[in-house]
Amino acid sequence: MMWSTTAHILAPSLAGCAYFYYCDPRGHLVLIATLSTYSILAVQDYLALGSIPHAAYHALLAVAAQMLLVTLAVVAYRLSPLHPLWKFPGPMLERITSLRMAYFANTGRRTPYVAELHEKYGTFVRIGPNKLSIKSVDAIHPIYASAQAFDKAISYRMGLIQNNSLFFLRDKPAHGRSKRVWSGALTNHAINQWDGPMENRTTQLIDCMARRQDSSGVVDLSTCFQHWSFDFDGDWALGEGQHDSIEFMRDGDPAGVVESGEQAILMLETFGEVPALFDIISSLPINDGYLKLEKLAHKELRKRLKTDTQNGWDLFSFLMAQRDDYTQAPMNETDLHTSAVLAFDAGGDTTAGFLSLTMFHLLHNRSSYIKLRQELDDTFPSGELTAEQHAALADLPYLGAVVNEGLRVGAAFPGFPRVVPPGGALLAGQFVPGGTIVGVPSFAVHTDPANFWPEPCAFRPERWFEDGLGPGTVTRREAFMAFQFGPFRCVGKGLALREMHVVLSRLLLAYDLEFAPDFDPEAFLKGWSNTRTNVIRYHLRVQAKRRQR
Ligand code: HEM
């Protein structure tokens, strides 16, 4: 009896340890194996003892003992010198589990926490059992930008949900094919086609702000930016006039679609830290709240797929053309659907967040605001900025510096996770074993005095000019990671910059803006968290007065 009990506990425990050691554990398989083991043990005990409560209880004890043994073995291994990442420093808890990092990702604390860990431990920090954060510009090129840039890590796997849209593709050839299609929709020539709709949408934004002002002229600018961004994204992704339920500047967003998109990203980031748990969570029926954006995108896409407009400049004209191109792997309905959601998540929320942050810093640093307004007034003395003039905004030096600086202080991504190829790699002077997940934390790099000096944490657009903050100004452009580098870099960079240039310029030409009288800048900064996109919990509220000319 004793021998058989020991075998019941030890054999599955050893199998469990071997699985955890050799494989990337899939949560649902672990769950199924545990439940199966429990059932087998319970049936065996029932056949031997003839009592259901006893059999259930004994099996529970045996499975609990197995889980305890596996957990102890895994913890011992992760802390031991046998672990390949043994030599790298990091907090004890992160060496054992990624659960705390997942919690911080969920609460928006992950970015500052990783930056604090680098302050304490230096360039390399073990921030997960098999994960290193490397705060070094030297690591950017080999990990992200080189011809042999590393693959995306399993953090980009959405549990059991199938998602073959560009951002989630980890297979390089498939990713490359998809990227070519998206890139076609985002060339300079393609972006220029959107100047007209962008001009219309920005005129709507100016009117929308006027409509939403309260009696003292105060308006929630963060919400206006979100609505502008989703409306324009709808045009760009699905075609102008093709999405009548994504008109948030006109109709508002009573269903909370924008927030639902943020929630979905939060879920992805949280469980991206513990992909095995994502396998389980993603197979459960989840709260509908996360799916509002998905459902809306799906509804609009179904309508879009029925139209004949395949020769436009919108993303779906390109994606549908690829679907009909039989030299490529076919895009099915699910792929198109996930691409529509990606267009809103990657394009809408990101730009809106950066617009809020950049405008906040401009209003907080009045001299920068005045300099930018002067540059715009000198260039557009009538106060009018037409669609044909959009592209030329890229040549305005102070506007460019303001946008770069907004992206530098706001790009709080905690590190885009990639996998070191088999055989390992030399990164920032240290050998890192194959299979390790690595990332360079952009916020820590962007605020490192070695890369941006003086006042690395302050919003100072002048730093983007030579010696702009005095002799010895350090501005290492190779450390500027806002759009990432290499094969997985942001495909929407050109469009995002155009959007930021146009919206900021039109707003400063149209309005005199300042913080609302009761607006608290500290609360804004406290309420800002980065989960991948910037989440602004305490919205930017401004007093806006139409400028007279
Ligand atoms: C200020 C605005 C934006 C910023 C700072 C930004 C930044 C980024 C970054 C850092 C990545 C790499 C993410 C990673 O490796 O995990 C990325 C990827 C991506 N971005 Fe953007 N983005 C912005 C706007 C946009 C816009 C407007 C679009 C679409 C029109 C877009 C579409 C995408 C897509 C599809 C990817 C995935 C690319 C791939 O996997 O190859 N982004 N973005």
XYZ file of C-alpha atoms and ligand atoms in Angstrom:
592
model
C 0.000 0.000 0.000
C 2.770 2.360 1.060
C 4.725 1.532 -2.094
C 1.736 2.064 -4.347
C 0.884 5.434 -2.717
C 4.474 6.585 -3.181
C 4.392 5.466 -6.817
C 1.091 7.290 -7.332
C 2.637 10.498 -6.086
C 6.160 10.170 -7.424
C 5.562 8.951 -10.954
C 3.238 11.812 -12.024
C 5.421 14.307 -10.136
C 8.523 13.207 -12.039
C 6.604 13.319 -15.302
C 5.436 16.821 -14.377
C 8.978 17.983 -13.583
C 10.268 16.549 -16.858
C 7.480 18.338 -18.769
C 8.221 21.669 -17.096
C 11.937 21.220 -17.693
C 11.876 20.223 -21.360
C 8.793 21.997 -22.683
C 7.203 25.355 -22.700
C 4.267 24.392 -20.460
C 0.795 24.855 -21.922
C -1.646 25.681 -19.147
C -4.617 23.806 -20.570
C -2.545 20.615 -20.977
C -1.320 20.883 -17.378
C -4.916 21.331 -16.250
C -6.152 18.376 -18.298
C -3.261 16.183 -17.047
C -4.007 17.150 -13.439
C -7.728 16.460 -13.776
C -7.043 13.161 -15.574
C -4.584 12.079 -12.888
C -7.125 12.942 -10.248
C -9.857 10.970 -12.018
C -7.647 7.900 -12.506
C -6.526 7.932 -8.873
C -10.093 8.429 -7.651
C -11.384 5.499 -9.733
C -8.503 3.266 -8.590
C -9.171 4.166 -4.949
C -12.877 3.628 -5.372
C -12.270 0.172 -6.817
C -9.958 -0.639 -3.881
C -11.977 1.016 -1.054
C -15.524 1.037 -2.370
C -16.278 4.474 -0.910
C -16.720 7.558 -3.129
C -15.955 10.202 -0.413
C -12.798 8.340 0.638
C -11.655 7.830 -2.936
C -12.278 11.510 -3.754
C -10.405 12.596 -0.629
C -7.435 10.271 -1.169
C -7.097 11.291 -4.796
C -7.212 14.951 -3.775
C -4.422 14.420 -1.254
C -2.316 12.548 -3.799
C -2.761 15.250 -6.466
C -2.014 17.989 -3.925
C 1.163 16.122 -2.917
C 2.159 15.789 -6.587
C 1.587 19.488 -7.195
C 3.587 20.366 -4.116
C 6.480 18.161 -5.223
C 6.498 19.584 -8.737
C 6.310 23.145 -7.379
C 9.170 22.541 -4.944
C 11.294 20.925 -7.653
C 10.619 23.789 -10.094
C 11.349 26.446 -7.457
C 14.549 24.684 -6.362
C 15.702 24.442 -9.967
C 14.918 28.088 -10.759
C 16.908 29.231 -7.727
C 19.775 26.796 -8.181
C 23.131 27.275 -9.913
C 21.934 24.648 -12.422
C 19.590 27.183 -13.968
C 21.117 28.808 -17.086
C 20.246 32.305 -15.802
C 21.732 31.716 -12.349
C 24.477 34.319 -12.749
C 22.079 37.176 -13.554
C 20.859 39.293 -10.610
C 17.220 39.906 -9.814
C 14.703 39.726 -6.972
C 14.097 36.266 -5.543
C 10.381 36.289 -6.402
C 10.983 37.105 -10.066
C 13.524 34.268 -10.266
C 10.779 31.888 -9.168
C 7.657 33.165 -10.887
C 6.314 35.821 -13.254
C 3.131 36.243 -11.258
C 4.210 39.474 -9.572
C 5.214 40.939 -12.947
C 1.779 39.955 -14.293
C 0.157 41.719 -11.349
C 2.252 44.837 -11.982
C 1.421 44.695 -15.695
C -2.235 44.658 -14.699
C -1.962 47.580 -12.321
C 0.254 49.658 -14.626
C 3.210 49.453 -12.183
C 5.403 47.251 -14.393
C 7.271 49.997 -16.261
C 8.447 51.948 -13.171
C 9.145 48.664 -11.360
C 11.464 47.434 -14.132
C 13.196 50.849 -14.169
C 13.672 50.625 -10.365
C 15.108 47.120 -10.692
C 17.701 48.404 -13.148
C 18.638 51.182 -10.717
C 19.248 48.511 -8.107
C 20.799 45.647 -10.092
C 22.408 47.317 -13.128
C 22.268 46.537 -16.833
C 20.952 42.962 -16.591
C 18.001 42.011 -14.396
C 16.339 38.617 -14.238
C 12.700 39.741 -14.286
C 11.181 36.283 -14.708
C 12.318 32.683 -14.293
C 13.457 32.648 -17.929
C 13.438 36.351 -18.721
C 16.062 39.106 -18.726
C 15.601 42.824 -19.011
C 18.676 44.453 -20.545
C 18.984 48.193 -20.157
C 21.589 48.802 -22.808
C 21.613 50.546 -26.169
C 24.167 47.970 -27.339
C 21.547 45.242 -26.996
C 18.991 46.990 -29.255
C 20.704 46.171 -32.535
C 21.255 42.413 -32.072
C 17.857 41.803 -30.476
C 15.608 43.939 -32.657
C 17.304 45.595 -35.586
C 19.903 43.276 -37.113
C 19.327 40.945 -40.056
C 19.202 38.098 -37.487
C 16.799 39.956 -35.182
C 15.344 37.591 -32.603
C 11.863 36.091 -32.865
C 8.927 37.358 -30.832
C 8.484 35.509 -27.541
C 5.457 33.484 -26.484
C 4.122 36.563 -24.708
C 2.594 37.347 -28.125
C 0.598 34.115 -28.044
C -3.012 34.798 -27.112
C -3.555 31.613 -25.179
C -5.774 29.320 -27.227
C -7.286 32.148 -29.255
C -6.212 31.914 -32.855
C -4.847 35.233 -34.032
C -2.908 35.465 -37.281
C -2.919 39.216 -37.537
C 0.427 40.892 -38.110
C 1.298 41.802 -34.538
C 0.765 38.264 -33.236
C 2.578 36.379 -35.994
C 5.772 34.918 -34.585
C 6.793 32.871 -37.588
C 9.168 35.169 -39.532
C 8.220 34.152 -43.114
C 4.472 34.426 -42.384
C 5.061 37.684 -40.553
C 7.130 39.036 -43.470
C 4.304 38.222 -45.937
C 1.707 39.925 -43.785
C 3.968 42.914 -43.170
C 4.360 43.485 -46.892
C 0.591 43.808 -47.240
C 0.243 46.217 -44.296
C 3.265 48.190 -45.525
C 1.550 48.646 -48.899
C -1.285 50.423 -47.100
C 1.180 52.620 -45.222
C 3.688 53.850 -47.816
C 4.203 57.615 -48.036
C 2.148 57.617 -51.197
C -0.707 55.766 -49.459
C -0.523 58.053 -46.422
C -0.805 61.104 -48.700
C -4.167 59.744 -49.916
C -5.462 60.161 -46.367
C -4.701 63.863 -46.030
C -8.211 64.823 -47.182
C -10.070 62.573 -44.719
C -7.593 63.544 -41.988
C -8.316 67.214 -42.643
C -12.081 66.522 -42.407
C -11.693 64.545 -39.219
C -9.544 67.236 -37.616
C -12.068 69.930 -38.526
C -14.637 67.684 -36.816
C -12.350 67.464 -33.784
C -12.217 71.243 -33.492
C -16.015 71.432 -33.738
C -16.428 68.492 -31.377
C -14.309 70.265 -28.749
C -16.497 73.363 -29.091
C -19.678 71.276 -28.715
C -18.418 69.421 -25.674
C -17.162 72.461 -23.768
C -18.954 73.185 -20.516
C -20.113 76.689 -19.617
C -16.611 77.680 -18.481
C -15.015 76.464 -21.714
C -13.562 73.269 -20.223
C -13.403 70.111 -22.318
C -12.074 66.570 -21.783
C -9.329 66.570 -24.403
C -8.233 62.936 -23.768
C -11.685 61.675 -24.736
C -11.792 63.953 -27.788
C -8.419 62.563 -28.910
C -9.609 58.975 -28.435
C -12.744 59.623 -30.449
C -10.822 61.417 -33.188
C -8.337 58.573 -33.356
C -10.940 55.794 -33.593
C -13.011 57.695 -36.170
C -9.999 58.327 -38.374
C -8.769 54.782 -37.864
C -12.147 53.569 -39.061
C -11.657 55.575 -42.269
C -8.136 54.330 -42.773
C -8.884 50.687 -42.009
C -12.330 50.194 -43.516
C -12.695 53.091 -45.936
C -14.162 56.581 -45.557
C -17.936 56.428 -45.118
C -17.857 52.640 -44.619
C -18.326 52.424 -40.854
C -21.381 54.245 -39.618
C -21.226 52.908 -36.060
C -17.669 54.169 -35.514
C -18.482 57.875 -35.426
C -17.506 58.619 -31.856
C -16.954 62.360 -32.307
C -20.515 62.606 -33.632
C -22.301 60.051 -31.439
C -20.024 59.664 -28.406
C -19.154 56.200 -27.152
C -21.976 55.273 -24.764
C -21.167 51.538 -25.004
C -17.589 52.103 -23.801
C -15.918 50.607 -26.883
C -12.700 52.585 -26.416
C -12.357 51.417 -22.835
C -13.088 47.857 -23.871
C -10.143 48.037 -26.304
C -7.908 49.188 -23.440
C -9.151 46.311 -21.288
C -8.364 43.786 -23.999
C -4.792 45.125 -24.299
C -4.472 45.006 -20.521
C -5.489 41.364 -20.548
C -2.994 40.560 -23.282
C -0.179 42.263 -21.397
C -1.068 40.728 -18.042
C -1.307 37.171 -19.274
C 1.570 37.721 -21.701
C 3.704 37.543 -18.541
C 2.291 34.106 -17.696
C 1.357 32.526 -21.045
C 0.478 29.163 -19.445
C -2.244 30.871 -17.444
C -3.460 32.595 -20.610
C -4.041 29.131 -22.120
C -6.524 28.419 -19.347
C -8.150 31.845 -19.136
C -8.628 32.087 -22.893
C -10.606 28.848 -22.932
C -13.095 30.153 -20.356
C -16.139 32.233 -21.263
C -14.892 35.720 -20.415
C -16.558 38.920 -19.424
C -18.290 40.493 -22.401
C -16.750 43.839 -21.514
C -13.470 42.884 -23.185
C -15.169 42.109 -26.450
C -17.068 45.298 -27.279
C -14.387 46.605 -29.626
C -14.027 43.181 -31.215
C -17.754 42.895 -31.805
C -18.005 46.360 -33.282
C -15.005 45.796 -35.555
C -16.526 42.488 -36.635
C -19.895 44.053 -37.419
C -18.332 46.808 -39.504
C -16.023 44.366 -41.254
C -18.923 42.144 -42.344
C -20.481 45.164 -44.028
C -17.152 46.133 -45.529
C -16.590 42.688 -46.995
C -19.877 42.948 -48.874
C -18.907 46.172 -50.633
C -17.118 46.165 -53.956
C -14.664 48.807 -52.849
C -11.464 46.842 -53.185
C -9.510 49.436 -55.056
C -9.348 52.089 -52.385
C -6.461 53.042 -50.176
C -7.912 51.642 -46.956
C -6.235 48.722 -45.199
C -8.961 46.278 -46.161
C -8.572 46.995 -49.840
C -5.019 45.744 -49.446
C -5.909 42.805 -47.208
C -8.754 41.686 -49.452
C -6.539 41.929 -52.509
C -4.133 39.602 -50.734
C -6.980 37.229 -49.965
C -7.659 36.957 -53.660
C -3.999 36.538 -54.547
C -3.593 32.780 -54.904
C 0.202 32.953 -54.754
C -0.145 33.789 -51.040
C -1.434 31.714 -48.152
C -5.169 32.504 -48.068
C -6.533 34.938 -45.500
C -9.690 33.546 -44.007
C -12.496 35.432 -42.297
C -10.883 35.002 -38.864
C -7.606 36.522 -40.110
C -9.472 39.503 -41.541
C -11.456 39.885 -38.361
C -8.375 39.874 -36.109
C -6.689 42.333 -38.485
C -9.606 44.740 -38.086
C -9.289 44.597 -34.306
C -5.525 45.073 -34.572
C -6.001 48.153 -36.745
C -8.029 49.779 -33.955
C -5.895 48.581 -31.065
C -2.526 49.353 -32.650
C -3.573 52.521 -34.427
C -6.381 54.099 -32.429
C -5.466 53.866 -28.814
C -1.727 54.372 -29.308
C -1.941 57.664 -31.165
C -4.645 59.024 -28.859
C -2.550 58.247 -25.770
C 0.500 59.996 -27.182
C -1.555 63.015 -28.219
C -2.842 63.376 -24.654
C 0.612 62.975 -23.162
C 2.318 65.358 -25.564
C -0.369 67.989 -25.123
C -0.137 67.591 -21.350
C 3.626 68.221 -21.402
C 3.209 71.205 -23.728
C 0.682 72.788 -21.391
C 2.811 71.954 -18.384
C 5.875 73.558 -20.007
C 4.381 76.812 -21.171
C 7.551 78.053 -22.904
C 7.504 74.988 -25.202
C 3.840 75.627 -25.981
C 4.570 79.270 -26.870
C 7.557 78.332 -29.054
C 5.521 75.768 -30.954
C 2.619 78.169 -31.438
C 5.052 80.815 -32.711
C 6.523 78.372 -35.247
C 3.033 77.482 -36.464
C 1.844 81.107 -36.590
C 4.940 82.077 -38.600
C 4.349 79.231 -41.056
C 0.566 79.590 -41.337
C -0.149 83.283 -40.677
C -3.797 82.955 -41.765
C -4.303 80.168 -39.236
C -5.405 77.815 -42.024
C -3.681 74.498 -42.631
C -4.880 72.577 -45.677
C -4.598 68.885 -46.540
C -1.983 69.697 -49.191
C 0.231 71.207 -46.467
C 0.095 68.192 -44.115
C 3.226 66.468 -45.419
C 5.295 69.666 -45.069
C 4.643 69.704 -41.307
C 7.394 67.098 -41.038
C 9.858 69.895 -41.921
C 8.942 72.119 -38.981
C 11.864 71.680 -36.602
C 10.220 72.592 -33.318
C 7.077 70.565 -34.044
C 9.310 67.561 -34.817
C 11.196 68.071 -31.563
C 7.957 68.321 -29.551
C 6.597 65.092 -31.032
C 9.887 63.246 -30.507
C 10.022 64.430 -26.929
C 6.408 63.396 -26.285
C 7.249 59.955 -27.633
C 10.488 59.764 -25.637
C 8.985 60.530 -22.243
C 5.756 58.691 -23.033
C 7.046 55.507 -24.675
C 6.878 53.578 -21.482
C 6.909 50.109 -23.011
C 8.559 47.838 -20.476
C 10.497 45.773 -23.032
C 9.367 44.045 -26.204
C 10.051 40.376 -25.440
C 12.116 38.343 -27.902
C 13.729 34.886 -27.707
C 17.475 34.290 -27.895
C 18.086 31.758 -30.692
C 19.438 28.282 -29.884
C 23.152 28.491 -29.222
C 22.832 31.746 -27.285
C 24.040 35.245 -28.064
C 26.463 37.855 -26.820
C 24.372 40.802 -25.620
C 25.778 43.959 -24.054
C 29.009 42.086 -23.331
C 27.445 39.034 -21.627
C 26.655 35.587 -22.984
C 22.918 34.896 -22.785
C 21.828 31.258 -23.249
C 19.531 30.200 -26.110
C 15.810 30.140 -25.298
C 16.045 33.047 -22.836
C 13.392 35.724 -23.248
C 15.050 39.124 -23.484
C 13.873 42.695 -23.867
C 15.204 46.238 -23.726
C 12.956 48.458 -21.578
C 12.329 51.608 -23.582
C 11.284 53.804 -20.662
C 14.446 52.985 -18.685
C 16.573 53.545 -21.805
C 14.768 56.788 -22.701
C 15.317 58.231 -19.234
C 18.906 57.030 -18.790
C 21.264 60.032 -18.327
C 23.818 58.198 -20.474
C 21.414 58.465 -23.423
C 19.540 61.706 -22.832
C 21.127 64.451 -20.761
C 20.593 66.853 -18.999
C 17.244 66.404 -17.242
C 16.568 62.991 -18.765
C 13.134 62.689 -17.172
C 11.936 66.185 -18.115
C 10.073 67.221 -21.289
C 12.606 69.393 -23.132
C 12.058 69.497 -26.917
C 15.281 71.554 -27.278
C 17.353 68.408 -26.631
C 16.611 67.309 -30.209
C 18.778 70.185 -31.549
C 22.535 70.118 -31.449
C 23.647 71.334 -28.022
C 20.023 72.422 -27.592
C 20.221 72.160 -23.806
C 23.682 73.687 -23.646
C 27.150 72.346 -24.466
C 27.405 68.624 -23.814
C 23.731 67.889 -24.511
C 23.456 64.127 -25.043
C 20.724 62.864 -27.403
C 21.408 59.328 -28.588
C 18.967 58.755 -31.421
C 19.894 55.067 -31.537
C 18.391 54.846 -28.024
C 15.040 56.261 -29.180
C 12.831 53.183 -29.292
C 9.343 54.661 -29.604
C 8.562 52.829 -32.845
C 11.060 50.003 -32.431
C 13.488 48.835 -35.063
C 13.863 45.885 -37.421
C 11.365 43.383 -38.815
C 8.761 43.870 -36.060
C 9.022 47.677 -35.956
C 5.858 49.769 -36.068
C 4.418 49.587 -39.534
C 2.251 52.652 -38.841
C 5.071 55.036 -37.897
C 4.612 57.341 -40.919
C 0.867 57.596 -40.410
C 1.205 58.044 -36.640
C 3.652 60.932 -37.089
C 1.426 62.560 -39.705
C -1.547 62.267 -37.331
C 0.351 63.798 -34.424
C 1.729 66.646 -36.544
C -1.662 67.504 -37.989
C -3.713 67.302 -34.799
C -1.271 69.272 -32.644
C -0.823 71.947 -35.307
C -4.509 72.418 -36.051
C -5.363 72.583 -32.355
C -2.734 75.199 -31.546
C -3.737 77.263 -34.574
C -7.430 77.087 -33.695
C -7.436 77.398 -29.917
C -5.689 79.008 -26.979
C -5.360 76.113 -24.588
C -4.521 75.860 -20.912
C -5.218 73.423 -18.101
C -8.753 73.544 -16.701
C -8.750 75.612 -13.449
C -9.283 72.509 -11.278
C -6.958 70.250 -13.295
C -4.245 68.611 -11.197
C -1.044 67.826 -13.190
C 0.217 65.517 -10.423
C -2.973 63.474 -10.593
C -2.579 63.231 -14.368
C 0.937 61.834 -14.031
C -0.146 59.453 -11.275
C -3.065 58.283 -13.392
C -0.861 57.594 -16.416
C 0.213 54.008 -16.814
C 1.663 52.082 -19.647
C 0.341 48.636 -20.285
C 1.487 48.695 -23.920
C -0.668 51.580 -24.981
C -0.794 54.546 -22.632
C -3.770 54.399 -20.313
C -4.774 57.814 -18.993
C -7.000 57.316 -15.981
C -7.154 60.987 -14.995
C -8.087 62.680 -18.251
C -6.488 65.815 -19.623
C -9.075 68.548 -19.201
C -8.363 71.901 -20.786
C -9.872 75.324 -21.104
C -10.099 76.095 -24.805
C -10.726 79.532 -26.301
C -11.094 80.026 -30.075
C -8.285 82.190 -31.405
C -9.307 85.389 -33.214
C -7.325 86.589 -36.201
C 2.306 57.249 -31.719
C 1.787 56.184 -32.201
C 2.431 54.820 -32.278
C 3.486 54.289 -31.586
C 4.351 54.961 -30.542
C 3.650 52.922 -32.040
C 4.639 52.048 -31.592
C 4.755 50.731 -31.978
C 5.747 49.821 -31.499
C 6.817 50.155 -30.482
C 5.554 48.626 -32.106
C 6.348 47.330 -31.880
C 5.625 46.518 -30.833
C 6.290 45.226 -30.463
O 7.309 44.849 -31.020
O 5.753 44.568 -29.569
C 4.434 48.778 -32.976
C 3.925 47.778 -33.764
C 2.865 47.952 -34.611
N 2.193 49.129 -34.866
Fe 2.525 50.912 -34.024
N 2.704 52.660 -32.978
C 1.949 53.792 -33.167
C 0.913 53.965 -34.057
C 0.504 53.024 -34.950
C -0.490 53.237 -35.974
C -1.196 54.576 -36.268
C -0.661 52.038 -36.607
C -1.549 51.676 -37.769
C -1.919 52.479 -38.671
C 0.232 51.079 -35.984
C 0.324 49.756 -36.327
C 1.210 48.853 -35.762
C 1.234 47.448 -36.118
C 0.311 46.741 -37.092
C 2.289 46.877 -35.380
C 2.780 45.434 -35.435
C 3.968 45.392 -36.370
C 4.628 44.049 -36.505
O 4.428 43.167 -35.686
O 5.386 43.903 -37.468
N 0.935 51.720 -35.002
N 3.951 50.087 -32.900
